[in-house]
Coordinates of C-alpha atoms in Angstrom, one line a residue:
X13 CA 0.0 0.0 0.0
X14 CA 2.9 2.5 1.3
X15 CA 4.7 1.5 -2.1
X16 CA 1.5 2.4 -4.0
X17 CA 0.7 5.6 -2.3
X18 CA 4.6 6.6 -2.7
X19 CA 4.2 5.1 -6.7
X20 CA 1.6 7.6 -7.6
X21 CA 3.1 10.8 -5.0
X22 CA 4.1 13.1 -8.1
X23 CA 1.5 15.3 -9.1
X24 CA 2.4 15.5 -12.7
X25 CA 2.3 11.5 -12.7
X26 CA 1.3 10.7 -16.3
X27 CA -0.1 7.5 -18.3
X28 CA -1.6 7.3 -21.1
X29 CA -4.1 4.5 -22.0
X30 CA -5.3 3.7 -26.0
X31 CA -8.6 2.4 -26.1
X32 CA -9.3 -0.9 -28.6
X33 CA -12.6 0.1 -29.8
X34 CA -12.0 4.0 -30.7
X35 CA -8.1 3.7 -31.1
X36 CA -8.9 7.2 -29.6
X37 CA -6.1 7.8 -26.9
X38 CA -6.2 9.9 -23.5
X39 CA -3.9 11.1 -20.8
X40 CA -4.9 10.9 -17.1
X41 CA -2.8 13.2 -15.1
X42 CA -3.3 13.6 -11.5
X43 CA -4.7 16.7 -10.5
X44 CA -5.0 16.8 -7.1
X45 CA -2.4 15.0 -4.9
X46 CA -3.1 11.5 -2.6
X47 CA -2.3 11.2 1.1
X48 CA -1.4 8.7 3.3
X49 CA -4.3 8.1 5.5
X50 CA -8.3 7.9 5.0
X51 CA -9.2 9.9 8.0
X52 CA -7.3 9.9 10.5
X53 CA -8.5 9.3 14.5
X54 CA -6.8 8.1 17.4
X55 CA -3.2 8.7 18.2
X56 CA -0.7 6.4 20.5
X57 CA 3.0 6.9 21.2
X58 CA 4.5 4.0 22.6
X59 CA 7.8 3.8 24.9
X60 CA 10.5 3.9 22.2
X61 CA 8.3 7.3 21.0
X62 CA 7.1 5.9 17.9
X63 CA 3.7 7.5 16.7
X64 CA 0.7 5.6 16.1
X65 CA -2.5 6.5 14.2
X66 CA -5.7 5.1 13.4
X67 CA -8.1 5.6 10.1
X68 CA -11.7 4.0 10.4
X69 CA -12.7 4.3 7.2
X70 CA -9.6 2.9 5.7
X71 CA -9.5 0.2 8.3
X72 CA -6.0 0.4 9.2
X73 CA -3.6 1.3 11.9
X74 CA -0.3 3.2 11.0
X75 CA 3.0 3.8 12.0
X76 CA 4.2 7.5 11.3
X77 CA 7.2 8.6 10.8
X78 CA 7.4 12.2 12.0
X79 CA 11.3 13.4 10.8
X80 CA 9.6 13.1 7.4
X81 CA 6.2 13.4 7.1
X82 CA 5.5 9.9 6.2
X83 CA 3.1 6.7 7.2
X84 CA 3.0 3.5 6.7
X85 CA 0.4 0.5 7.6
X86 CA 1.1 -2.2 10.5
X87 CA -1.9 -3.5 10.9
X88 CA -4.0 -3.6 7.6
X89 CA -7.8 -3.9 7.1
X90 CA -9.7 -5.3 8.1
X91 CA -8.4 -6.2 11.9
X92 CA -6.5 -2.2 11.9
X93 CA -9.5 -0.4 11.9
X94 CA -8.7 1.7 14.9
X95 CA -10.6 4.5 16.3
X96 CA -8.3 5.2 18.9
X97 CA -5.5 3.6 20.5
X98 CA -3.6 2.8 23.7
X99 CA -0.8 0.9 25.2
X100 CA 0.1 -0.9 28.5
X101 CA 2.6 -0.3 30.9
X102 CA 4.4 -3.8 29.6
X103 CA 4.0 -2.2 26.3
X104 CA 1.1 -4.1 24.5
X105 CA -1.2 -2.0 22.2
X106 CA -4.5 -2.0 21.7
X107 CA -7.5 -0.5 19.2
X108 CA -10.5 0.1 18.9
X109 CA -12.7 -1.2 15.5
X110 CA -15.7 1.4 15.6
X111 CA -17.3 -0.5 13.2
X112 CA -17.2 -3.7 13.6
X113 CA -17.2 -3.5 17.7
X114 CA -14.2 -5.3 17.7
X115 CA -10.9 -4.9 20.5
X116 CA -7.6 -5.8 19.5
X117 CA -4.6 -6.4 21.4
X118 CA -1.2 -6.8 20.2
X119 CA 2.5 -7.3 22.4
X120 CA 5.3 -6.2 19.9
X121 CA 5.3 -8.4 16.5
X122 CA 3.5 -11.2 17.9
X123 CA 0.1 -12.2 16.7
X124 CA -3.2 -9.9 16.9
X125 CA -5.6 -11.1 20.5
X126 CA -9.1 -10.0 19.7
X127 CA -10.0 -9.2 23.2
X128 CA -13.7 -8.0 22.7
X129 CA -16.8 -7.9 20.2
X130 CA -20.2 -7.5 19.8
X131 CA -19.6 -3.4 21.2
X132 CA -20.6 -1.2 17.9
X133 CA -19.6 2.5 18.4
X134 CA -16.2 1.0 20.2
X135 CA -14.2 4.1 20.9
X136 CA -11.7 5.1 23.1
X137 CA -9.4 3.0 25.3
X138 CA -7.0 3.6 27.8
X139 CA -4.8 1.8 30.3
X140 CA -4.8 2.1 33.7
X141 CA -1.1 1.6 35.9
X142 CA -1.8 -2.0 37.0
X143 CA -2.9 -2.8 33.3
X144 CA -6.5 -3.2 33.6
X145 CA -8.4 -1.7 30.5
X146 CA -11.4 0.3 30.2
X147 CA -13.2 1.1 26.9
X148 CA -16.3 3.4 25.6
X149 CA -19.0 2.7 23.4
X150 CA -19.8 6.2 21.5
X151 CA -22.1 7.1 18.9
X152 CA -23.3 4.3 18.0
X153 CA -23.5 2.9 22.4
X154 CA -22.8 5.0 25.4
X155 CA -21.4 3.1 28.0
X156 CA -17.8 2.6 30.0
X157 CA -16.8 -1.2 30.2
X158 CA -13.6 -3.1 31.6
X159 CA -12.5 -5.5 29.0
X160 CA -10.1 -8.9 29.6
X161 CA -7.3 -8.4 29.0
X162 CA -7.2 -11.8 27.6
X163 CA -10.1 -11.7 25.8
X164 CA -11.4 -14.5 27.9
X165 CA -14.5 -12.9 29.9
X166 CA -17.1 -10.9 28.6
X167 CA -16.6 -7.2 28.6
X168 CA -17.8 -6.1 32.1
X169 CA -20.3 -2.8 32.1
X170 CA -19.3 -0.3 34.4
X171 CA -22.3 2.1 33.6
X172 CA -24.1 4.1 30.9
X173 CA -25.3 7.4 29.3
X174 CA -22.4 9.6 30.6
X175 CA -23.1 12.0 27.2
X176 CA -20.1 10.3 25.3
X177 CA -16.8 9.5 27.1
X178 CA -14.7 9.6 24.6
X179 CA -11.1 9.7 23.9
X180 CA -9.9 9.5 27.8
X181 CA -6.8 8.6 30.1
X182 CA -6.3 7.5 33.8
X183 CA -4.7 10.6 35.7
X184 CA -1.9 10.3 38.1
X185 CA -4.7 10.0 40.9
X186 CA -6.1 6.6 39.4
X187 CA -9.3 8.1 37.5
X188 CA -10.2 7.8 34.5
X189 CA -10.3 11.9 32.9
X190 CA -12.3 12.1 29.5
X191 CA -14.6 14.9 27.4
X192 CA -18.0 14.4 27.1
X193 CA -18.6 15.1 23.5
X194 CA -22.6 15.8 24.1
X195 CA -22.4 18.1 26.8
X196 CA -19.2 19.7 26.2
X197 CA -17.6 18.9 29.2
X198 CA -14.6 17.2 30.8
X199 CA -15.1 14.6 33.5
X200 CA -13.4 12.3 36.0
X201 CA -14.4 8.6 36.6
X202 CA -13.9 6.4 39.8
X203 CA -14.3 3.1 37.8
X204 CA -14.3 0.9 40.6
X205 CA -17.6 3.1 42.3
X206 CA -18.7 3.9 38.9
X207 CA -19.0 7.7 39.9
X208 CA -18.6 10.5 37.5
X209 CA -17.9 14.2 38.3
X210 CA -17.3 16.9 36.2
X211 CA -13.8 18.3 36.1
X212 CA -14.1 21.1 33.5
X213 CA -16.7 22.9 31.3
X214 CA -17.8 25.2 28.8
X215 CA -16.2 23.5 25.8
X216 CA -18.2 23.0 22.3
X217 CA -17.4 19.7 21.6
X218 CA -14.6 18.0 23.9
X219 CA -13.2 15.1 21.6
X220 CA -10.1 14.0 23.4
X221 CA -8.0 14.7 26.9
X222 CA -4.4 13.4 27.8
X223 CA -2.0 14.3 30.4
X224 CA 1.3 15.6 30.4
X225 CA 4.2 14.9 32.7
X226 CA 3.4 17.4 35.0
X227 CA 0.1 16.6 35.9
X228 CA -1.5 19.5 33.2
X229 CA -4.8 18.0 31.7
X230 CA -4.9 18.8 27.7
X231 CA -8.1 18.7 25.3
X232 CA -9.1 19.2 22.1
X233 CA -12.0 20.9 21.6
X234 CA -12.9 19.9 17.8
X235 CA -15.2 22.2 16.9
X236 CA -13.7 25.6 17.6
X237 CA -10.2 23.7 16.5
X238 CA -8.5 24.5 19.9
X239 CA -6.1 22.7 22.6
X240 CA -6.4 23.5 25.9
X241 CA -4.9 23.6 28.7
X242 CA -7.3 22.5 32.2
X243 CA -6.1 22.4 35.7
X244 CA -8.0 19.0 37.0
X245 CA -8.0 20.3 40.4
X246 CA -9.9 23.9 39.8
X247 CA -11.1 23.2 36.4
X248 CA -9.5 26.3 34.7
X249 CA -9.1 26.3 31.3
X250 CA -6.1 27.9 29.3
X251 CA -6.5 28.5 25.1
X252 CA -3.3 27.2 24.2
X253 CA -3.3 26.6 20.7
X254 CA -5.9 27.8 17.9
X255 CA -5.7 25.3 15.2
X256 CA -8.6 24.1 12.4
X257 CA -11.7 22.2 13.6
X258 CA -12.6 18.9 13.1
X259 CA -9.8 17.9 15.6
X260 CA -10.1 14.4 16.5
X261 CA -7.4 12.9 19.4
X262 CA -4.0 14.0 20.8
X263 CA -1.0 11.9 22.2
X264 CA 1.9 13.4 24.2
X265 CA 5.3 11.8 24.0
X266 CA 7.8 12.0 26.9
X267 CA 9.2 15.1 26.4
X268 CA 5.5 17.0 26.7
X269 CA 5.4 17.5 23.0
X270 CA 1.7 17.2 22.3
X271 CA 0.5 15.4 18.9
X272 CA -2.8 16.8 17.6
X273 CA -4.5 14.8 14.3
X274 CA -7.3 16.5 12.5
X275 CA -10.0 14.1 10.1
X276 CA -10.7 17.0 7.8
X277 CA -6.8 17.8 7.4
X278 CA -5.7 14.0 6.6
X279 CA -3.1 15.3 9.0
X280 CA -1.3 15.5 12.6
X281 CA 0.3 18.4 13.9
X282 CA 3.1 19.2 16.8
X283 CA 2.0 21.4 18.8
X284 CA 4.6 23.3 21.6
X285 CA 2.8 23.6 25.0
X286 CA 4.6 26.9 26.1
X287 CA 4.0 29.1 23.4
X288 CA 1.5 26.9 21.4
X289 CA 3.1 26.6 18.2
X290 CA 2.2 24.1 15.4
X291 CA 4.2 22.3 12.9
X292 CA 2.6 20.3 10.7
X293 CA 4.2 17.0 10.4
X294 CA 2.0 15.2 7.6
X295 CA -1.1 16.2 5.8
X296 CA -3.4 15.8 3.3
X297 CA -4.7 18.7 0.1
X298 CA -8.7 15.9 1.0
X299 CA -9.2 13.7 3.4
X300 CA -11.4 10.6 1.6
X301 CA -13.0 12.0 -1.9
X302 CA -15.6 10.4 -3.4
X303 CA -18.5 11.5 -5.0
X304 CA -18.0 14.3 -7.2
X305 CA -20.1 17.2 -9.6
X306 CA -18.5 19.3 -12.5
X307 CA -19.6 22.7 -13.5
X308 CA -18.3 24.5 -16.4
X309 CA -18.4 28.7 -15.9
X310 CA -16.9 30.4 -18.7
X311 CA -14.6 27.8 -19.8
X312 CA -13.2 26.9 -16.4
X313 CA -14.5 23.9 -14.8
X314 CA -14.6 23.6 -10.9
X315 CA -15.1 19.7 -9.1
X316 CA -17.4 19.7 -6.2
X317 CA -15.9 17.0 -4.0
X318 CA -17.5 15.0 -0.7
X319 CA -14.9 14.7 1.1
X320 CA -16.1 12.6 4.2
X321 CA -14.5 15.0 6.6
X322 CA -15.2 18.0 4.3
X323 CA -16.9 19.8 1.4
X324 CA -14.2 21.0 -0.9
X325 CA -13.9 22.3 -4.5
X326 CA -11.0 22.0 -6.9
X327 CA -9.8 24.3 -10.2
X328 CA -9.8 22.0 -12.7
X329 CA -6.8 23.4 -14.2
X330 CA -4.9 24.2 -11.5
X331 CA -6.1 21.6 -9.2
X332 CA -5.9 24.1 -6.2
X333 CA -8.1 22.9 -3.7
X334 CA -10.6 25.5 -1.5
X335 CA -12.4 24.7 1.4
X336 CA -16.4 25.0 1.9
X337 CA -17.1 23.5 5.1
X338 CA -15.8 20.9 7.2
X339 CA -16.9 18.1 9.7
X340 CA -17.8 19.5 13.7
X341 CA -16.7 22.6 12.7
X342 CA -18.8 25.4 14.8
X343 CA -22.2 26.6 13.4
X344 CA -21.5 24.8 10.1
X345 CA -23.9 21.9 8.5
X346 CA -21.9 18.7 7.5
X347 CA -22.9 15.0 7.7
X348 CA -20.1 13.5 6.3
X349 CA -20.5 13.9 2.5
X350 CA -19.7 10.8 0.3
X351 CA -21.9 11.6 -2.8
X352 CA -21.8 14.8 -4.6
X353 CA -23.9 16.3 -7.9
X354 CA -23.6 19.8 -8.9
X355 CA -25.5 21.7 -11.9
X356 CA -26.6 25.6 -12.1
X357 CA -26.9 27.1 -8.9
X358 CA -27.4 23.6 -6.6
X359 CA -24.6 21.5 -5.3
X360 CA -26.4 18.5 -3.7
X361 CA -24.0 15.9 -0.9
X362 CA -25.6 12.8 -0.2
X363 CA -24.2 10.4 3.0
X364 CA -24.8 6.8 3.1
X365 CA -23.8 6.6 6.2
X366 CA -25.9 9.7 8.3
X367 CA -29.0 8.8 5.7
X368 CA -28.9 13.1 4.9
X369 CA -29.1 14.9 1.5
X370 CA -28.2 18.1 1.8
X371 CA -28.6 21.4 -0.9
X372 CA -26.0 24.0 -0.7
X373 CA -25.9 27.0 -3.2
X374 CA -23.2 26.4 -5.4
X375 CA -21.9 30.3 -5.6
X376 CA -21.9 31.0 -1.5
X377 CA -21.8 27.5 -0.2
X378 CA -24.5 28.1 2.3
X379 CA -27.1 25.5 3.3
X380 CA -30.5 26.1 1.9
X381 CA -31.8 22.6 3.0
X382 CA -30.7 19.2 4.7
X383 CA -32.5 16.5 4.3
X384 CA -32.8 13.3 6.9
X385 CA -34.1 9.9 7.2
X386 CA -33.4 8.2 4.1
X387 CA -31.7 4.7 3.2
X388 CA -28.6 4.9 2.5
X389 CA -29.1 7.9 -0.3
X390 CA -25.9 7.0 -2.6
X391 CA -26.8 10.5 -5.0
X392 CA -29.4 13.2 -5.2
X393 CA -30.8 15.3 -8.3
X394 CA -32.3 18.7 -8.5
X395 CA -35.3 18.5 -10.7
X396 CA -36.5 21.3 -12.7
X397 CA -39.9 21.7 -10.0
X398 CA -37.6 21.8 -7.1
X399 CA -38.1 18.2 -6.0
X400 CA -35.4 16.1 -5.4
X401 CA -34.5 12.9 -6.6
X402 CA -33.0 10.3 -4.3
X403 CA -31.5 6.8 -4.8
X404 CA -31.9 4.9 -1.9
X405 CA -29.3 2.0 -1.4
X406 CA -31.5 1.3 1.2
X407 CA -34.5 0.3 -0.2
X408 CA -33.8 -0.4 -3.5
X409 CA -35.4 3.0 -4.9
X410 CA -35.9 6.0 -6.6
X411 CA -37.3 8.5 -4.2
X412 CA -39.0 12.0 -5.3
X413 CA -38.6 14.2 -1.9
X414 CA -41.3 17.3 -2.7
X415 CA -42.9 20.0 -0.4
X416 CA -41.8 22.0 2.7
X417 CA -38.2 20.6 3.9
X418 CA -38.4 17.7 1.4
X419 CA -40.8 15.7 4.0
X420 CA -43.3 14.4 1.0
X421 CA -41.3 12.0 -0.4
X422 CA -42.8 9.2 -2.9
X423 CA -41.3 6.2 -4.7
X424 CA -40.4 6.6 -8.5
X425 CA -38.9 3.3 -9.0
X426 CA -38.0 0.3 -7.3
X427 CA -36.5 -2.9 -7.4
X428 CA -32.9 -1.4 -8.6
X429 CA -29.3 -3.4 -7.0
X430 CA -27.3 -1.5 -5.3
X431 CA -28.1 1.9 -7.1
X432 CA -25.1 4.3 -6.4
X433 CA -24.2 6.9 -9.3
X434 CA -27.1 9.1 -11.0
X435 CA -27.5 11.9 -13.8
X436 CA -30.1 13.7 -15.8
X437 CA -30.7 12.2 -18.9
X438 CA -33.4 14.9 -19.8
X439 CA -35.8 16.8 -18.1
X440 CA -37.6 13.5 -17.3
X441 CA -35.6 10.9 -17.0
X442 CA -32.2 9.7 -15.2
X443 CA -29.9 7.5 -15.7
X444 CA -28.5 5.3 -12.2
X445 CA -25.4 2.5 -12.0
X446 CA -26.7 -0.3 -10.5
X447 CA -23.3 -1.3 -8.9
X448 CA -24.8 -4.8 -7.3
X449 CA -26.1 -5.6 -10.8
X450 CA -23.5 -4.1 -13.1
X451 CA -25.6 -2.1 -15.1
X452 CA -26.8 1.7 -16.2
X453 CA -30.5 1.7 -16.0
X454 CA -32.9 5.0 -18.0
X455 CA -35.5 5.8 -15.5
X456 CA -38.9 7.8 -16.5
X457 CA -39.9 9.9 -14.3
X458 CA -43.3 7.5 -14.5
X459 CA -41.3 5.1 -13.4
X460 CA -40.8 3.2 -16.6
X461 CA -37.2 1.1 -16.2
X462 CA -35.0 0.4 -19.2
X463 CA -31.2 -0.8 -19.0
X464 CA -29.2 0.4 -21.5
X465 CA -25.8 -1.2 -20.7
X466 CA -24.9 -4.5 -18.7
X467 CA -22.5 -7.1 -17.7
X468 CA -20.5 -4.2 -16.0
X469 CA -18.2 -4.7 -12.9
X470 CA -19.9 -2.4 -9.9
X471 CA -20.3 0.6 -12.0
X472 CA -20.6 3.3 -9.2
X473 CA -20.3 7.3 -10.4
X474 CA -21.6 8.6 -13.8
X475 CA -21.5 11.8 -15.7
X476 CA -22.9 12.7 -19.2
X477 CA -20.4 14.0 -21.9
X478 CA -21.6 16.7 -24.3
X479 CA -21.6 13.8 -26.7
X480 CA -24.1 12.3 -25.0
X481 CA -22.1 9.5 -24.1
X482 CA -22.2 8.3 -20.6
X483 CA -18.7 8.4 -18.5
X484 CA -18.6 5.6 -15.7
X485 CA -16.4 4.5 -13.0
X486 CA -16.5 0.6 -13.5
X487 CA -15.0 0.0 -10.2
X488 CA -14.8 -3.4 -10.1
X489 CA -12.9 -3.6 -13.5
X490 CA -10.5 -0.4 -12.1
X491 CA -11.3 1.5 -15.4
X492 CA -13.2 4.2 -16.4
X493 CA -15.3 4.0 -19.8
X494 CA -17.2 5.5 -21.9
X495 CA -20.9 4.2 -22.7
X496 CA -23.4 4.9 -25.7
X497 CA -26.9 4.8 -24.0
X498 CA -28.3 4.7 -27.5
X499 CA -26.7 0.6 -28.0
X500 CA -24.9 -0.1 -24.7
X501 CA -21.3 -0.2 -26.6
X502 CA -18.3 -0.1 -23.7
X503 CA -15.4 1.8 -24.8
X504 CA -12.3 1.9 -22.2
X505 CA -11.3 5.2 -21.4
X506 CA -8.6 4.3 -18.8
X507 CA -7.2 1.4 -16.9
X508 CA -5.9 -0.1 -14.4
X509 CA -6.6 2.9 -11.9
X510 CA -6.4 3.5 -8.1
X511 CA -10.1 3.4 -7.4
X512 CA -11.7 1.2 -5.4
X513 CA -10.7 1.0 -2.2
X514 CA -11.7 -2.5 -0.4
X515 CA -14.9 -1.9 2.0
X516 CA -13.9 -1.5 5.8
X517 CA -15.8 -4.1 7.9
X518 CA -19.6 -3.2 8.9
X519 CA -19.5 -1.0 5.7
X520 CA -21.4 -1.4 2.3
X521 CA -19.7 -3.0 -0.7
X522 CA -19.9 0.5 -2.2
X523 CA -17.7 1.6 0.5
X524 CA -16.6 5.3 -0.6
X525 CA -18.3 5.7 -4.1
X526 CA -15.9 6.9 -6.8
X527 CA -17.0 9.9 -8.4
X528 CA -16.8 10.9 -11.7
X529 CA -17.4 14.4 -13.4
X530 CA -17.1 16.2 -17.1
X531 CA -16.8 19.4 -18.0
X532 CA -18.1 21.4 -20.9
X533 CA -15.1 21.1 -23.1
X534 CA -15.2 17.1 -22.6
X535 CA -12.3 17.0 -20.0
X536 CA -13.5 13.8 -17.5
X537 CA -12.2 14.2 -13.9
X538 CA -12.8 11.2 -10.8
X539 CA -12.1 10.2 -7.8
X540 CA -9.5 7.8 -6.1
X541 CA -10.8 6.6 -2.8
X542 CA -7.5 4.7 -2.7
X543 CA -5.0 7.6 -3.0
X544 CA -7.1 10.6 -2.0
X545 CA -6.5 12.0 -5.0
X546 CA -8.2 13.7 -8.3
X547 CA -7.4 12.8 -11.2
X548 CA -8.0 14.4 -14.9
X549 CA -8.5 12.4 -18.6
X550 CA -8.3 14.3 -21.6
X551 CA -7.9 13.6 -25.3
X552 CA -4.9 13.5 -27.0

């Protein structure tokens, strides 16, 4: 994977593929950069001072090096999915798989111990001097558990509905210290009474607290983007360090230098504690893209991107990246993005994962609408009326959301496998990859059903040329191609791409959808999920 990532680094990286059918030939250069992680989460430093992070979505647990900016997997998908991470005074490490509810333990090289499962929303972890651990459901649970060590008793429940304990560590007084992300506070937990009191409040969203060797208690408040500084004795609280928000966990090595990772950034920063200065030691230019929407304003095309942790746009010939909005941030609207169309003034981000569609005007990027409830929504149209449609994963449909905040909402079609990508065909009708299926379905807005290409390998993202040709990610093939709705001919565009990266556990097949987009001159632009990257195809 490291080899890959390291393969494709060069943002100038060309190939060009020929295409058997059309003999026509295309370059694909990379447009924006890749990164190393997909997300990243929880951060460990063990007693040699190496650095340890965690990606859920990419399912893996890395080592990083931080003299130059680099990481590299130790513990690959799916048993690496880590959320956050801890070790033991004797030097074993363990994880948390959010997912999949899974504990891991591991002592050195030796083999993996899977010490707990069945605990979805499995968070934070931590430690305690005699080597007893303690672990938090979150999100998806809320409740403090002791967990064998040996993976040999159940996990034992301590207690329940704190407000989300999340990424905590025992204090040099024996209790367990920890933010409560709901109610924006820092507490303190005996875990042999199972009493909680509240250390420290007034924070927007706590996410993570660790101690440093001289007894100062250090959170990261992730959505105003700041560490600070709390006294665990009085409670005050000290701004140390303003830094972006969508901070997720912190680790402090032995000489107090604090290590701060951030989802949206695809990055960890060092921050000094005495005058709060912070060096960025690896990042990302997006965090996870996926889906992705083109629009063409006076000859310039700009990409809308979901980028899980953000909402991000890119110059399509410069490739400079801007920002929108990202995840937690304060006062902003975000529910993790994967799916993304664009077209006059409507961008419209889609998450399989939150069930939201969500309409942002595509000239100020502010939030005219988000929608909730649906099943697993893998891409969203603007209609001409205002309706929206929807394709629900879910349920195997074409949902039309109408009226006052979308809450009239009627099935078009049904019966579709594993509908991910969608475009307008016409005013009436759209055209959807059925990725389970592996074909491009027309769809009447009466509901009439006609496929038009087949025998496809997961097609996931689709956008029309101004040929009237339809450009499609065929993810399971790794290619992109180019499809004639009018007799289903398959042309290869490009192979052998990084797209596609392999599900994480508890996840759909479709994982992170990869987008795909074209502009009005023709140029075709998508998504690599495995690199984090954009990539650009144009004629030769």
């Amino acid at each position: 994977m490291t080899s890959r990532l390291a393969l494709y680094a060069t943002v100038a990286a060309t190939v060009i593929f020929a295409t058997g059918a059309s003999a026509q030939t295309y370059e694909v250069t990379k447009l924006v950069p890749g990164s190393a992680f997909h997300g990243v989460h929880g951060l460990g430093i063990d007693k040699s001072g190496r650095l340890f992070a965690g990606s859920v979505a990419g399912a893996a647990l890395y080592e990083v090096d931080r003299s130059n900016g680099t990481a590299k997997i130790v513990v690959p998908t799916p048993e690496g999915m880590a959320d956050d991470i801890a070790f033991a005074p004797d030097g074993t490490m363990a994880w948390t798989g959010f997912l999949t509810g899974d504990l891991y333990s591991r002592k050195g090289d030796g083999p993996l111990k899977k010490l707990a499962s069945g605990l979805p929303g499995i968070n934070s972890l931590a430690y305690r001097k005699d080597g007893r651990l303690y672990a938090t459901q979150v999100f998806l649970g809320d409740a403090l558990y002791e967990i064998d060590v040996e993976g040999v008793k159940p996990p034992r429940k301590i207690m329940e509905k704190m407000g989300g304990l999340n990424g905590f560590e025992f204090g040099p007084d024996g209790m367990l210290y920890g933010p409560l992300w709901f109610k924006g506070q820092v507490a303190k937990v005996d875990v042999d009474k199972g009493e909680l009191t509240v250390v420290a409040d007034g924070f927007k969203i706590p996410a993570a607290v660790n101690f440093d060797s001289k007894g100062n208690l250090w959170v990261v408040d992730t959505a105003l983007g700041q560490l600070v500084k709390v006294d665990p004795k009085s409670g005050s609280k000290k701004v140390v360090a303003q830094l972006k928000a969508s901070l997720d966990n912190l680790a402090i090595d032995d000489k107090d230098r604090i290590f701060v990772s951030n989802m949206a950034d695809n990055g960890i920063q060092e921050v000094d504690p005495e005058t709060g200065a912070a060096k960025q030691v690896i990042i990302g230019k997006l965090a996870l893209p996926s889906g992705i929407g083109v629009v063409s304003d006076g000859g310039k095309d700009t990409i809308y991107v979901a980028d899980l942790f953000a909402y991000r746009t890119v110059d399509g010939t410069t490739g400079e990246v801007s920002e929108v909005a990202r995840m937690h941030a304060d006062g902003v609207t975000l529910e993790y993005p994967m799916s993304a169309t664009a077209k006059g003034d409507d961008v419209l981000l889609s998450s399989w994962f939150t069930g939201t569609v969500q309409v942002i005007d595509r000239k100020t990027g502010k939030t005219r609408e988000m929608l909730h409830e649906f099943k697993a929504p893998h891409d969203a149209i603007m209609l001409g009326d205002g309706s929206i449609l929807v394709n629900e994963l879910g349920s195997k449909s074409i949902i039309r959301a109408s009226g006052e905040h979308g809450k009239d909402r009627t099935v078009v079609a049904a019966g579709f496998e594993g509908p991910v990508g969608m475009v307008a065909a016409s005013k009436d009708a759209v055209y959807v990859t059925e990725a389970f299926a592996g074909q491009i379905s027309l769809v009447e807005t009466n509901g009439e059903k006609t496929i038009v290409a087949k025998d496809l390998k997961m097609p996931e993202g689709i956008a029309l040329a101004p040929d009237g040709k339809l450009i499609v990610a065929e993810v399971g093939a790794k290619r992109i191609v180019s499809i004639d709705p009018k007799d289903g001919t398959v042309t290869e565009i490009a192979g052998n791409l990084p797209i596609g990266l392999a599900a994480a556990p508890g996840g759909l097949p479709t994982n992170i959808p990869t987008g795909v987009g074209v502009g009005a001159a023709g140029t075709i632009y998508f998504s690599s999920d495995v690199e984090n990257a954009i990539y650009k195809v144009t004629k030769k």
